[in-house]
Amino acid sequence: MQEAHSPPMRQWALVGVAGLAAALGAVSLALAGPHSADGPALRNLAEVNFVSGCRFSHRAPDDPIVAPGKPGASHDHSFVGNRSTNAFSTAETLLAASSSCRRDGDTAAYWMPTLLADGLPVAPLHATIYYRRHTLAEVQPFPPGFRMIAGDAKATSPQAKQVTFWSCGALAGIPPSSEVPTCPQDRRTSLRLHVRFPNCWDGVHLDTADHKSHMAYARRGRCPSSHPVALPAIALIYHYPVFGGPGVTLTSGGAYSGHADFFNAWRPDALASLVDGCLNALRHCGQGV
């Protein structure tokens, strides 16, 4: 286990317009009071986000979180974001590499198990990565070198849709599903796999043995006392050039084993600016260009 080198609860400096917006947002949340945690205050957070759009980078049977230093030891993964991600990746090597993401400063590494259609690998066209605020408390940026996994690579039955699900996109008229849907063959729709990461940190560990115990999901806008530090809530969505249906599986096994990994290698100043100027300022910043 690796310890974070900076105090977990840093104080935010509120500067200029963004600072004023953050202050007003904090006041409005405070005035809402504890009895309205699932009411108007939480609804105000619904569109608070920034987005990183990333193209597919590469595939490899590597996993620098689960099997660091062991190339070929994992099921095949499809990587987006950092172009250098492999079994030997570290925070330092990732930060020094280039990225397939459009958002300036996002050199983090993201990966999911590779999709198979009738046994053949299908690369995602691109990924949409939402960074949202799901807590009434202000959020902190991920510390450098932070790592986590969401979802269960060994699942043989449906996982909670809070964590992972399949879809065909908002225009398809098909609800999210644990089963692989058959999407309409329309240029506006395609198969997508969604994975949502937990957003409450224990404030101490950059990773844990199971790559999950240092994190928890917020409930009704609050983090549990065991994981008191609010972080951005990441939703990773892979978009595939296929329409789903029978024969679609994942290299981790079956269609229920959706999961994703996040290795933070954001340029720290860029991430801090987005967290303060978008999430803590209660703004919808949208897509990076």
Coordinates of C-alpha atoms in Angstrom, one line a residue:
M1 CA 0.0 0.0 0.0
Q2 CA 1.2 3.5 -0.8
E3 CA 0.4 6.4 1.3
A4 CA -0.6 9.8 0.0
H5 CA 2.1 12.4 0.7
S6 CA -0.2 15.4 1.0
P7 CA -2.9 16.1 3.7
P8 CA -6.2 14.6 2.5
M9 CA -8.3 17.6 3.3
R10 CA -6.9 20.7 1.6
Q11 CA -8.6 24.0 1.8
W12 CA -9.7 25.6 -1.5
A13 CA -8.8 29.1 -2.4
L14 CA -11.8 30.9 -3.9
V15 CA -10.6 33.4 -6.5
G16 CA -12.5 35.6 -8.9
V17 CA -15.8 34.6 -10.6
A18 CA -15.3 30.9 -10.2
G19 CA -14.6 31.4 -6.5
L20 CA -17.7 33.5 -6.0
A21 CA -19.8 30.9 -7.8
A22 CA -18.3 28.2 -5.5
A23 CA -19.0 30.2 -2.4
L24 CA -22.6 30.9 -3.4
G25 CA -23.1 27.2 -4.3
A26 CA -21.8 26.2 -0.9
V27 CA -24.1 28.7 0.8
S28 CA -27.1 27.4 -1.1
L29 CA -26.3 23.8 -0.1
A30 CA -25.8 24.8 3.5
L31 CA -29.2 26.6 3.6
A32 CA -30.9 23.6 2.1
G33 CA -30.2 21.8 5.4
P34 CA -29.7 18.1 6.2
H35 CA -33.4 17.2 5.7
S36 CA -33.3 18.1 2.0
A37 CA -30.2 16.1 1.0
D38 CA -32.3 14.2 -1.5
G39 CA -34.3 17.2 -2.6
P40 CA -33.4 20.4 -4.4
A41 CA -29.8 20.6 -3.3
L42 CA -29.0 17.2 -4.9
R43 CA -31.0 18.1 -8.0
N44 CA -28.8 21.2 -8.5
L45 CA -25.8 18.8 -9.0
A46 CA -27.4 16.9 -11.9
E47 CA -25.7 18.8 -14.7
V48 CA -22.5 19.7 -12.8
N49 CA -19.7 18.1 -14.7
F50 CA -16.8 18.3 -17.1
V51 CA -16.1 15.8 -19.9
S52 CA -13.0 14.2 -21.4
G53 CA -13.4 12.7 -24.8
C54 CA -10.8 10.1 -25.7
R55 CA -10.1 8.0 -28.8
F56 CA -9.1 4.3 -28.7
S57 CA -5.3 4.0 -28.1
H58 CA -4.3 0.3 -28.1
R59 CA -5.0 -3.2 -26.9
A60 CA -2.8 -5.4 -24.7
P61 CA -3.1 -8.3 -22.2
D62 CA -1.6 -6.0 -19.6
D63 CA -2.9 -4.4 -16.3
P64 CA -0.6 -2.1 -14.4
I65 CA -2.9 -2.0 -11.4
V66 CA -3.8 -5.7 -11.0
A67 CA -0.6 -7.2 -12.5
P68 CA 2.1 -4.5 -12.4
G69 CA 5.4 -5.5 -14.1
K70 CA 3.8 -8.7 -15.6
P71 CA 3.2 -8.2 -19.3
G72 CA 0.7 -10.7 -20.8
A73 CA -0.6 -11.7 -17.3
S74 CA -4.1 -10.3 -17.8
H75 CA -7.1 -10.8 -20.1
D76 CA -7.0 -8.4 -23.1
H77 CA -7.8 -4.8 -22.4
S78 CA -8.7 -1.9 -24.6
F79 CA -7.0 1.3 -23.5
V80 CA -8.0 4.9 -24.0
G81 CA -6.3 8.1 -22.8
N82 CA -2.6 7.6 -22.1
R83 CA -0.9 6.1 -25.1
S84 CA 1.9 4.5 -23.2
T85 CA -0.1 2.4 -20.8
N86 CA 1.4 -1.1 -20.3
A87 CA 2.3 -3.5 -17.5
F88 CA 5.2 -1.4 -16.4
S89 CA 3.4 2.0 -16.2
T90 CA 3.9 4.2 -13.2
A91 CA 2.6 7.7 -12.4
E92 CA 5.8 9.1 -13.7
T93 CA 5.9 7.3 -17.0
L94 CA 2.2 8.1 -17.7
L95 CA 2.6 11.8 -16.9
A96 CA 5.5 12.0 -19.4
A97 CA 3.5 10.4 -22.2
S98 CA 1.0 11.6 -24.7
S99 CA -2.8 11.0 -24.6
S100 CA -5.6 10.2 -27.0
C101 CA -7.9 12.5 -25.0
R102 CA -9.0 15.9 -26.3
R103 CA -9.2 17.5 -22.9
D104 CA -5.9 19.4 -22.3
G105 CA -4.0 17.9 -19.3
D106 CA -5.8 14.5 -19.3
T107 CA -2.9 12.0 -19.5
A108 CA -4.7 9.6 -17.2
A109 CA -5.0 5.9 -18.2
Y110 CA -8.4 4.3 -18.6
W111 CA -9.1 0.7 -19.7
M112 CA -11.9 -1.9 -20.0
P113 CA -11.9 -5.6 -21.0
T114 CA -11.8 -5.9 -24.8
L115 CA -15.2 -6.5 -26.5
L116 CA -15.6 -9.7 -28.6
A117 CA -18.1 -10.1 -31.3
D118 CA -18.4 -13.7 -32.4
G119 CA -15.0 -14.3 -30.8
L120 CA -13.2 -11.5 -32.6
P121 CA -11.9 -8.3 -30.8
V122 CA -13.7 -5.1 -31.5
A123 CA -11.9 -1.8 -30.7
P124 CA -14.1 1.0 -29.3
L125 CA -14.4 4.0 -31.5
H126 CA -13.9 6.3 -28.6
A127 CA -14.8 6.9 -25.0
T128 CA -16.8 9.6 -23.2
I129 CA -15.6 10.2 -19.7
Y130 CA -17.8 12.2 -17.4
Y131 CA -16.4 13.8 -14.2
R132 CA -19.4 14.7 -12.0
R133 CA -20.1 16.0 -8.5
H134 CA -22.3 13.6 -6.6
T135 CA -21.8 15.0 -3.1
L136 CA -23.1 18.1 -1.3
A137 CA -19.6 18.5 0.1
E138 CA -17.0 20.0 -2.2
V139 CA -14.7 17.6 -4.0
Q140 CA -11.0 17.3 -4.2
P141 CA -8.9 16.3 -7.2
F142 CA -7.5 12.8 -7.4
P143 CA -4.0 12.7 -5.9
P144 CA -1.2 11.9 -8.3
G145 CA -0.7 8.1 -8.7
F146 CA -4.2 7.3 -7.4
R147 CA -5.6 4.0 -8.7
M148 CA -9.0 2.2 -8.5
I149 CA -11.2 -0.4 -10.2
A150 CA -15.0 -0.4 -10.6
G151 CA -17.0 -3.4 -11.4
D152 CA -16.4 -7.2 -11.1
A153 CA -14.3 -8.9 -13.7
K154 CA -15.5 -12.3 -12.4
A155 CA -19.2 -11.6 -12.3
T156 CA -21.4 -14.3 -13.9
S157 CA -24.7 -12.6 -13.1
P158 CA -26.0 -9.0 -13.5
Q159 CA -24.2 -6.4 -11.5
A160 CA -25.9 -3.3 -10.0
K161 CA -26.7 -0.7 -12.7
Q162 CA -25.2 1.8 -10.3
V163 CA -21.9 0.3 -11.3
T164 CA -22.2 -1.0 -14.9
F165 CA -24.6 -1.5 -17.7
W166 CA -25.0 -1.7 -21.5
S167 CA -26.9 0.8 -23.7
C168 CA -27.5 1.9 -27.2
G169 CA -27.4 5.7 -26.5
A170 CA -30.1 8.2 -25.5
L171 CA -31.6 8.3 -29.0
A172 CA -32.2 4.6 -29.3
G173 CA -35.3 4.4 -27.1
I174 CA -33.9 1.3 -25.4
P175 CA -33.4 1.4 -21.6
P176 CA -30.1 0.6 -19.9
S177 CA -29.7 -3.2 -19.5
S178 CA -27.5 -5.8 -17.8
E179 CA -27.9 -7.8 -20.9
V180 CA -26.3 -6.9 -24.2
P181 CA -29.0 -5.2 -26.2
T182 CA -29.6 -5.4 -29.9
C183 CA -29.4 -1.7 -31.0
P184 CA -31.3 -0.2 -33.9
Q185 CA -29.0 -0.1 -37.0
D186 CA -29.0 3.7 -37.1
R187 CA -26.0 6.0 -37.5
R188 CA -27.1 7.8 -34.3
T189 CA -26.9 4.7 -32.2
S190 CA -24.4 2.0 -31.3
L191 CA -23.5 -0.4 -28.5
R192 CA -22.1 1.2 -25.4
L193 CA -20.6 -0.1 -22.1
H194 CA -20.9 2.1 -19.1
V195 CA -18.9 1.8 -15.8
R196 CA -19.3 4.2 -12.9
F197 CA -16.6 4.5 -10.4
P198 CA -17.0 5.2 -6.6
N199 CA -16.3 8.7 -5.5
C200 CA -15.6 8.6 -1.8
W201 CA -12.0 8.1 -0.6
D202 CA -10.6 7.0 2.7
G203 CA -8.2 9.9 2.5
V204 CA -5.1 7.8 3.0
H205 CA -4.4 5.0 0.5
L206 CA -3.6 5.6 -3.2
D207 CA -4.5 2.0 -3.8
T208 CA -5.4 -1.1 -1.8
A209 CA -4.9 -4.8 -2.2
D210 CA -8.2 -5.4 -3.9
H211 CA -8.1 -1.9 -5.6
K212 CA -11.5 -1.1 -4.2
S213 CA -11.5 -0.9 -0.4
H214 CA -10.1 2.6 -0.3
M215 CA -13.2 3.8 -2.1
A216 CA -17.0 3.8 -1.6
Y217 CA -20.1 5.2 -3.4
A218 CA -21.8 8.3 -2.0
R219 CA -25.4 7.9 -0.9
R220 CA -27.9 10.8 -1.1
G221 CA -25.1 13.2 -1.6
R222 CA -22.9 12.1 1.3
C223 CA -19.8 10.1 1.8
P224 CA -19.7 7.5 4.6
S225 CA -17.6 8.3 7.6
S226 CA -15.2 5.5 6.7
H227 CA -14.5 7.2 3.3
P228 CA -15.0 10.9 4.1
V229 CA -13.1 12.6 1.2
A230 CA -15.3 13.4 -1.8
L231 CA -13.7 13.0 -5.2
P232 CA -15.0 13.4 -8.7
A233 CA -17.5 10.7 -9.8
I234 CA -16.1 9.2 -13.0
A235 CA -18.4 7.5 -15.5
L236 CA -16.5 5.8 -18.3
I237 CA -18.5 5.0 -21.5
Y238 CA -17.0 3.0 -24.4
H239 CA -18.7 3.5 -27.8
Y240 CA -18.4 0.5 -30.2
P241 CA -18.8 0.3 -34.0
V242 CA -21.3 -2.7 -33.6
F243 CA -25.0 -3.0 -32.7
G244 CA -24.7 -5.7 -30.0
G245 CA -27.0 -8.7 -29.9
P246 CA -26.0 -12.4 -29.6
G247 CA -22.4 -13.2 -29.8
V248 CA -21.1 -10.1 -27.9
T249 CA -19.0 -10.9 -24.8
L250 CA -16.0 -9.5 -23.0
T251 CA -12.5 -10.9 -22.7
S252 CA -13.0 -11.1 -18.9
G253 CA -15.7 -13.6 -19.4
G254 CA -19.3 -13.3 -20.6
A255 CA -21.4 -10.1 -20.8
Y256 CA -21.8 -9.5 -17.1
S257 CA -18.2 -9.0 -16.3
G258 CA -18.0 -5.3 -17.1
H259 CA -15.4 -3.4 -15.2
A260 CA -12.9 -0.6 -15.7
D261 CA -9.6 0.7 -14.3
F262 CA -8.5 4.3 -13.7
F263 CA -4.8 5.3 -13.1
N264 CA -4.6 9.0 -12.3
A265 CA -1.9 10.7 -14.3
W266 CA -3.7 14.0 -15.0
R267 CA -1.5 17.1 -15.0
P268 CA -2.2 18.2 -11.5
D269 CA -2.8 21.9 -12.3
A270 CA -5.2 21.1 -15.1
L271 CA -7.3 18.7 -12.9
A272 CA -7.3 21.1 -10.0
S273 CA -8.5 23.9 -12.2
L274 CA -11.4 21.8 -13.6
V275 CA -12.4 20.5 -10.2
D276 CA -12.5 24.0 -8.7
G277 CA -13.8 25.9 -11.7
C278 CA -16.5 23.3 -12.7
L279 CA -17.4 20.9 -10.0
N280 CA -17.0 23.1 -7.0
A281 CA -18.3 26.2 -8.8
L282 CA -21.5 24.2 -9.7
R283 CA -20.9 24.6 -13.4
H284 CA -21.6 22.4 -16.4
C285 CA -18.3 22.7 -18.4
G286 CA -19.0 20.0 -20.9
Q287 CA -16.5 18.6 -23.4
G288 CA -12.9 19.6 -23.6
V289 CA -11.4 20.6 -27.0

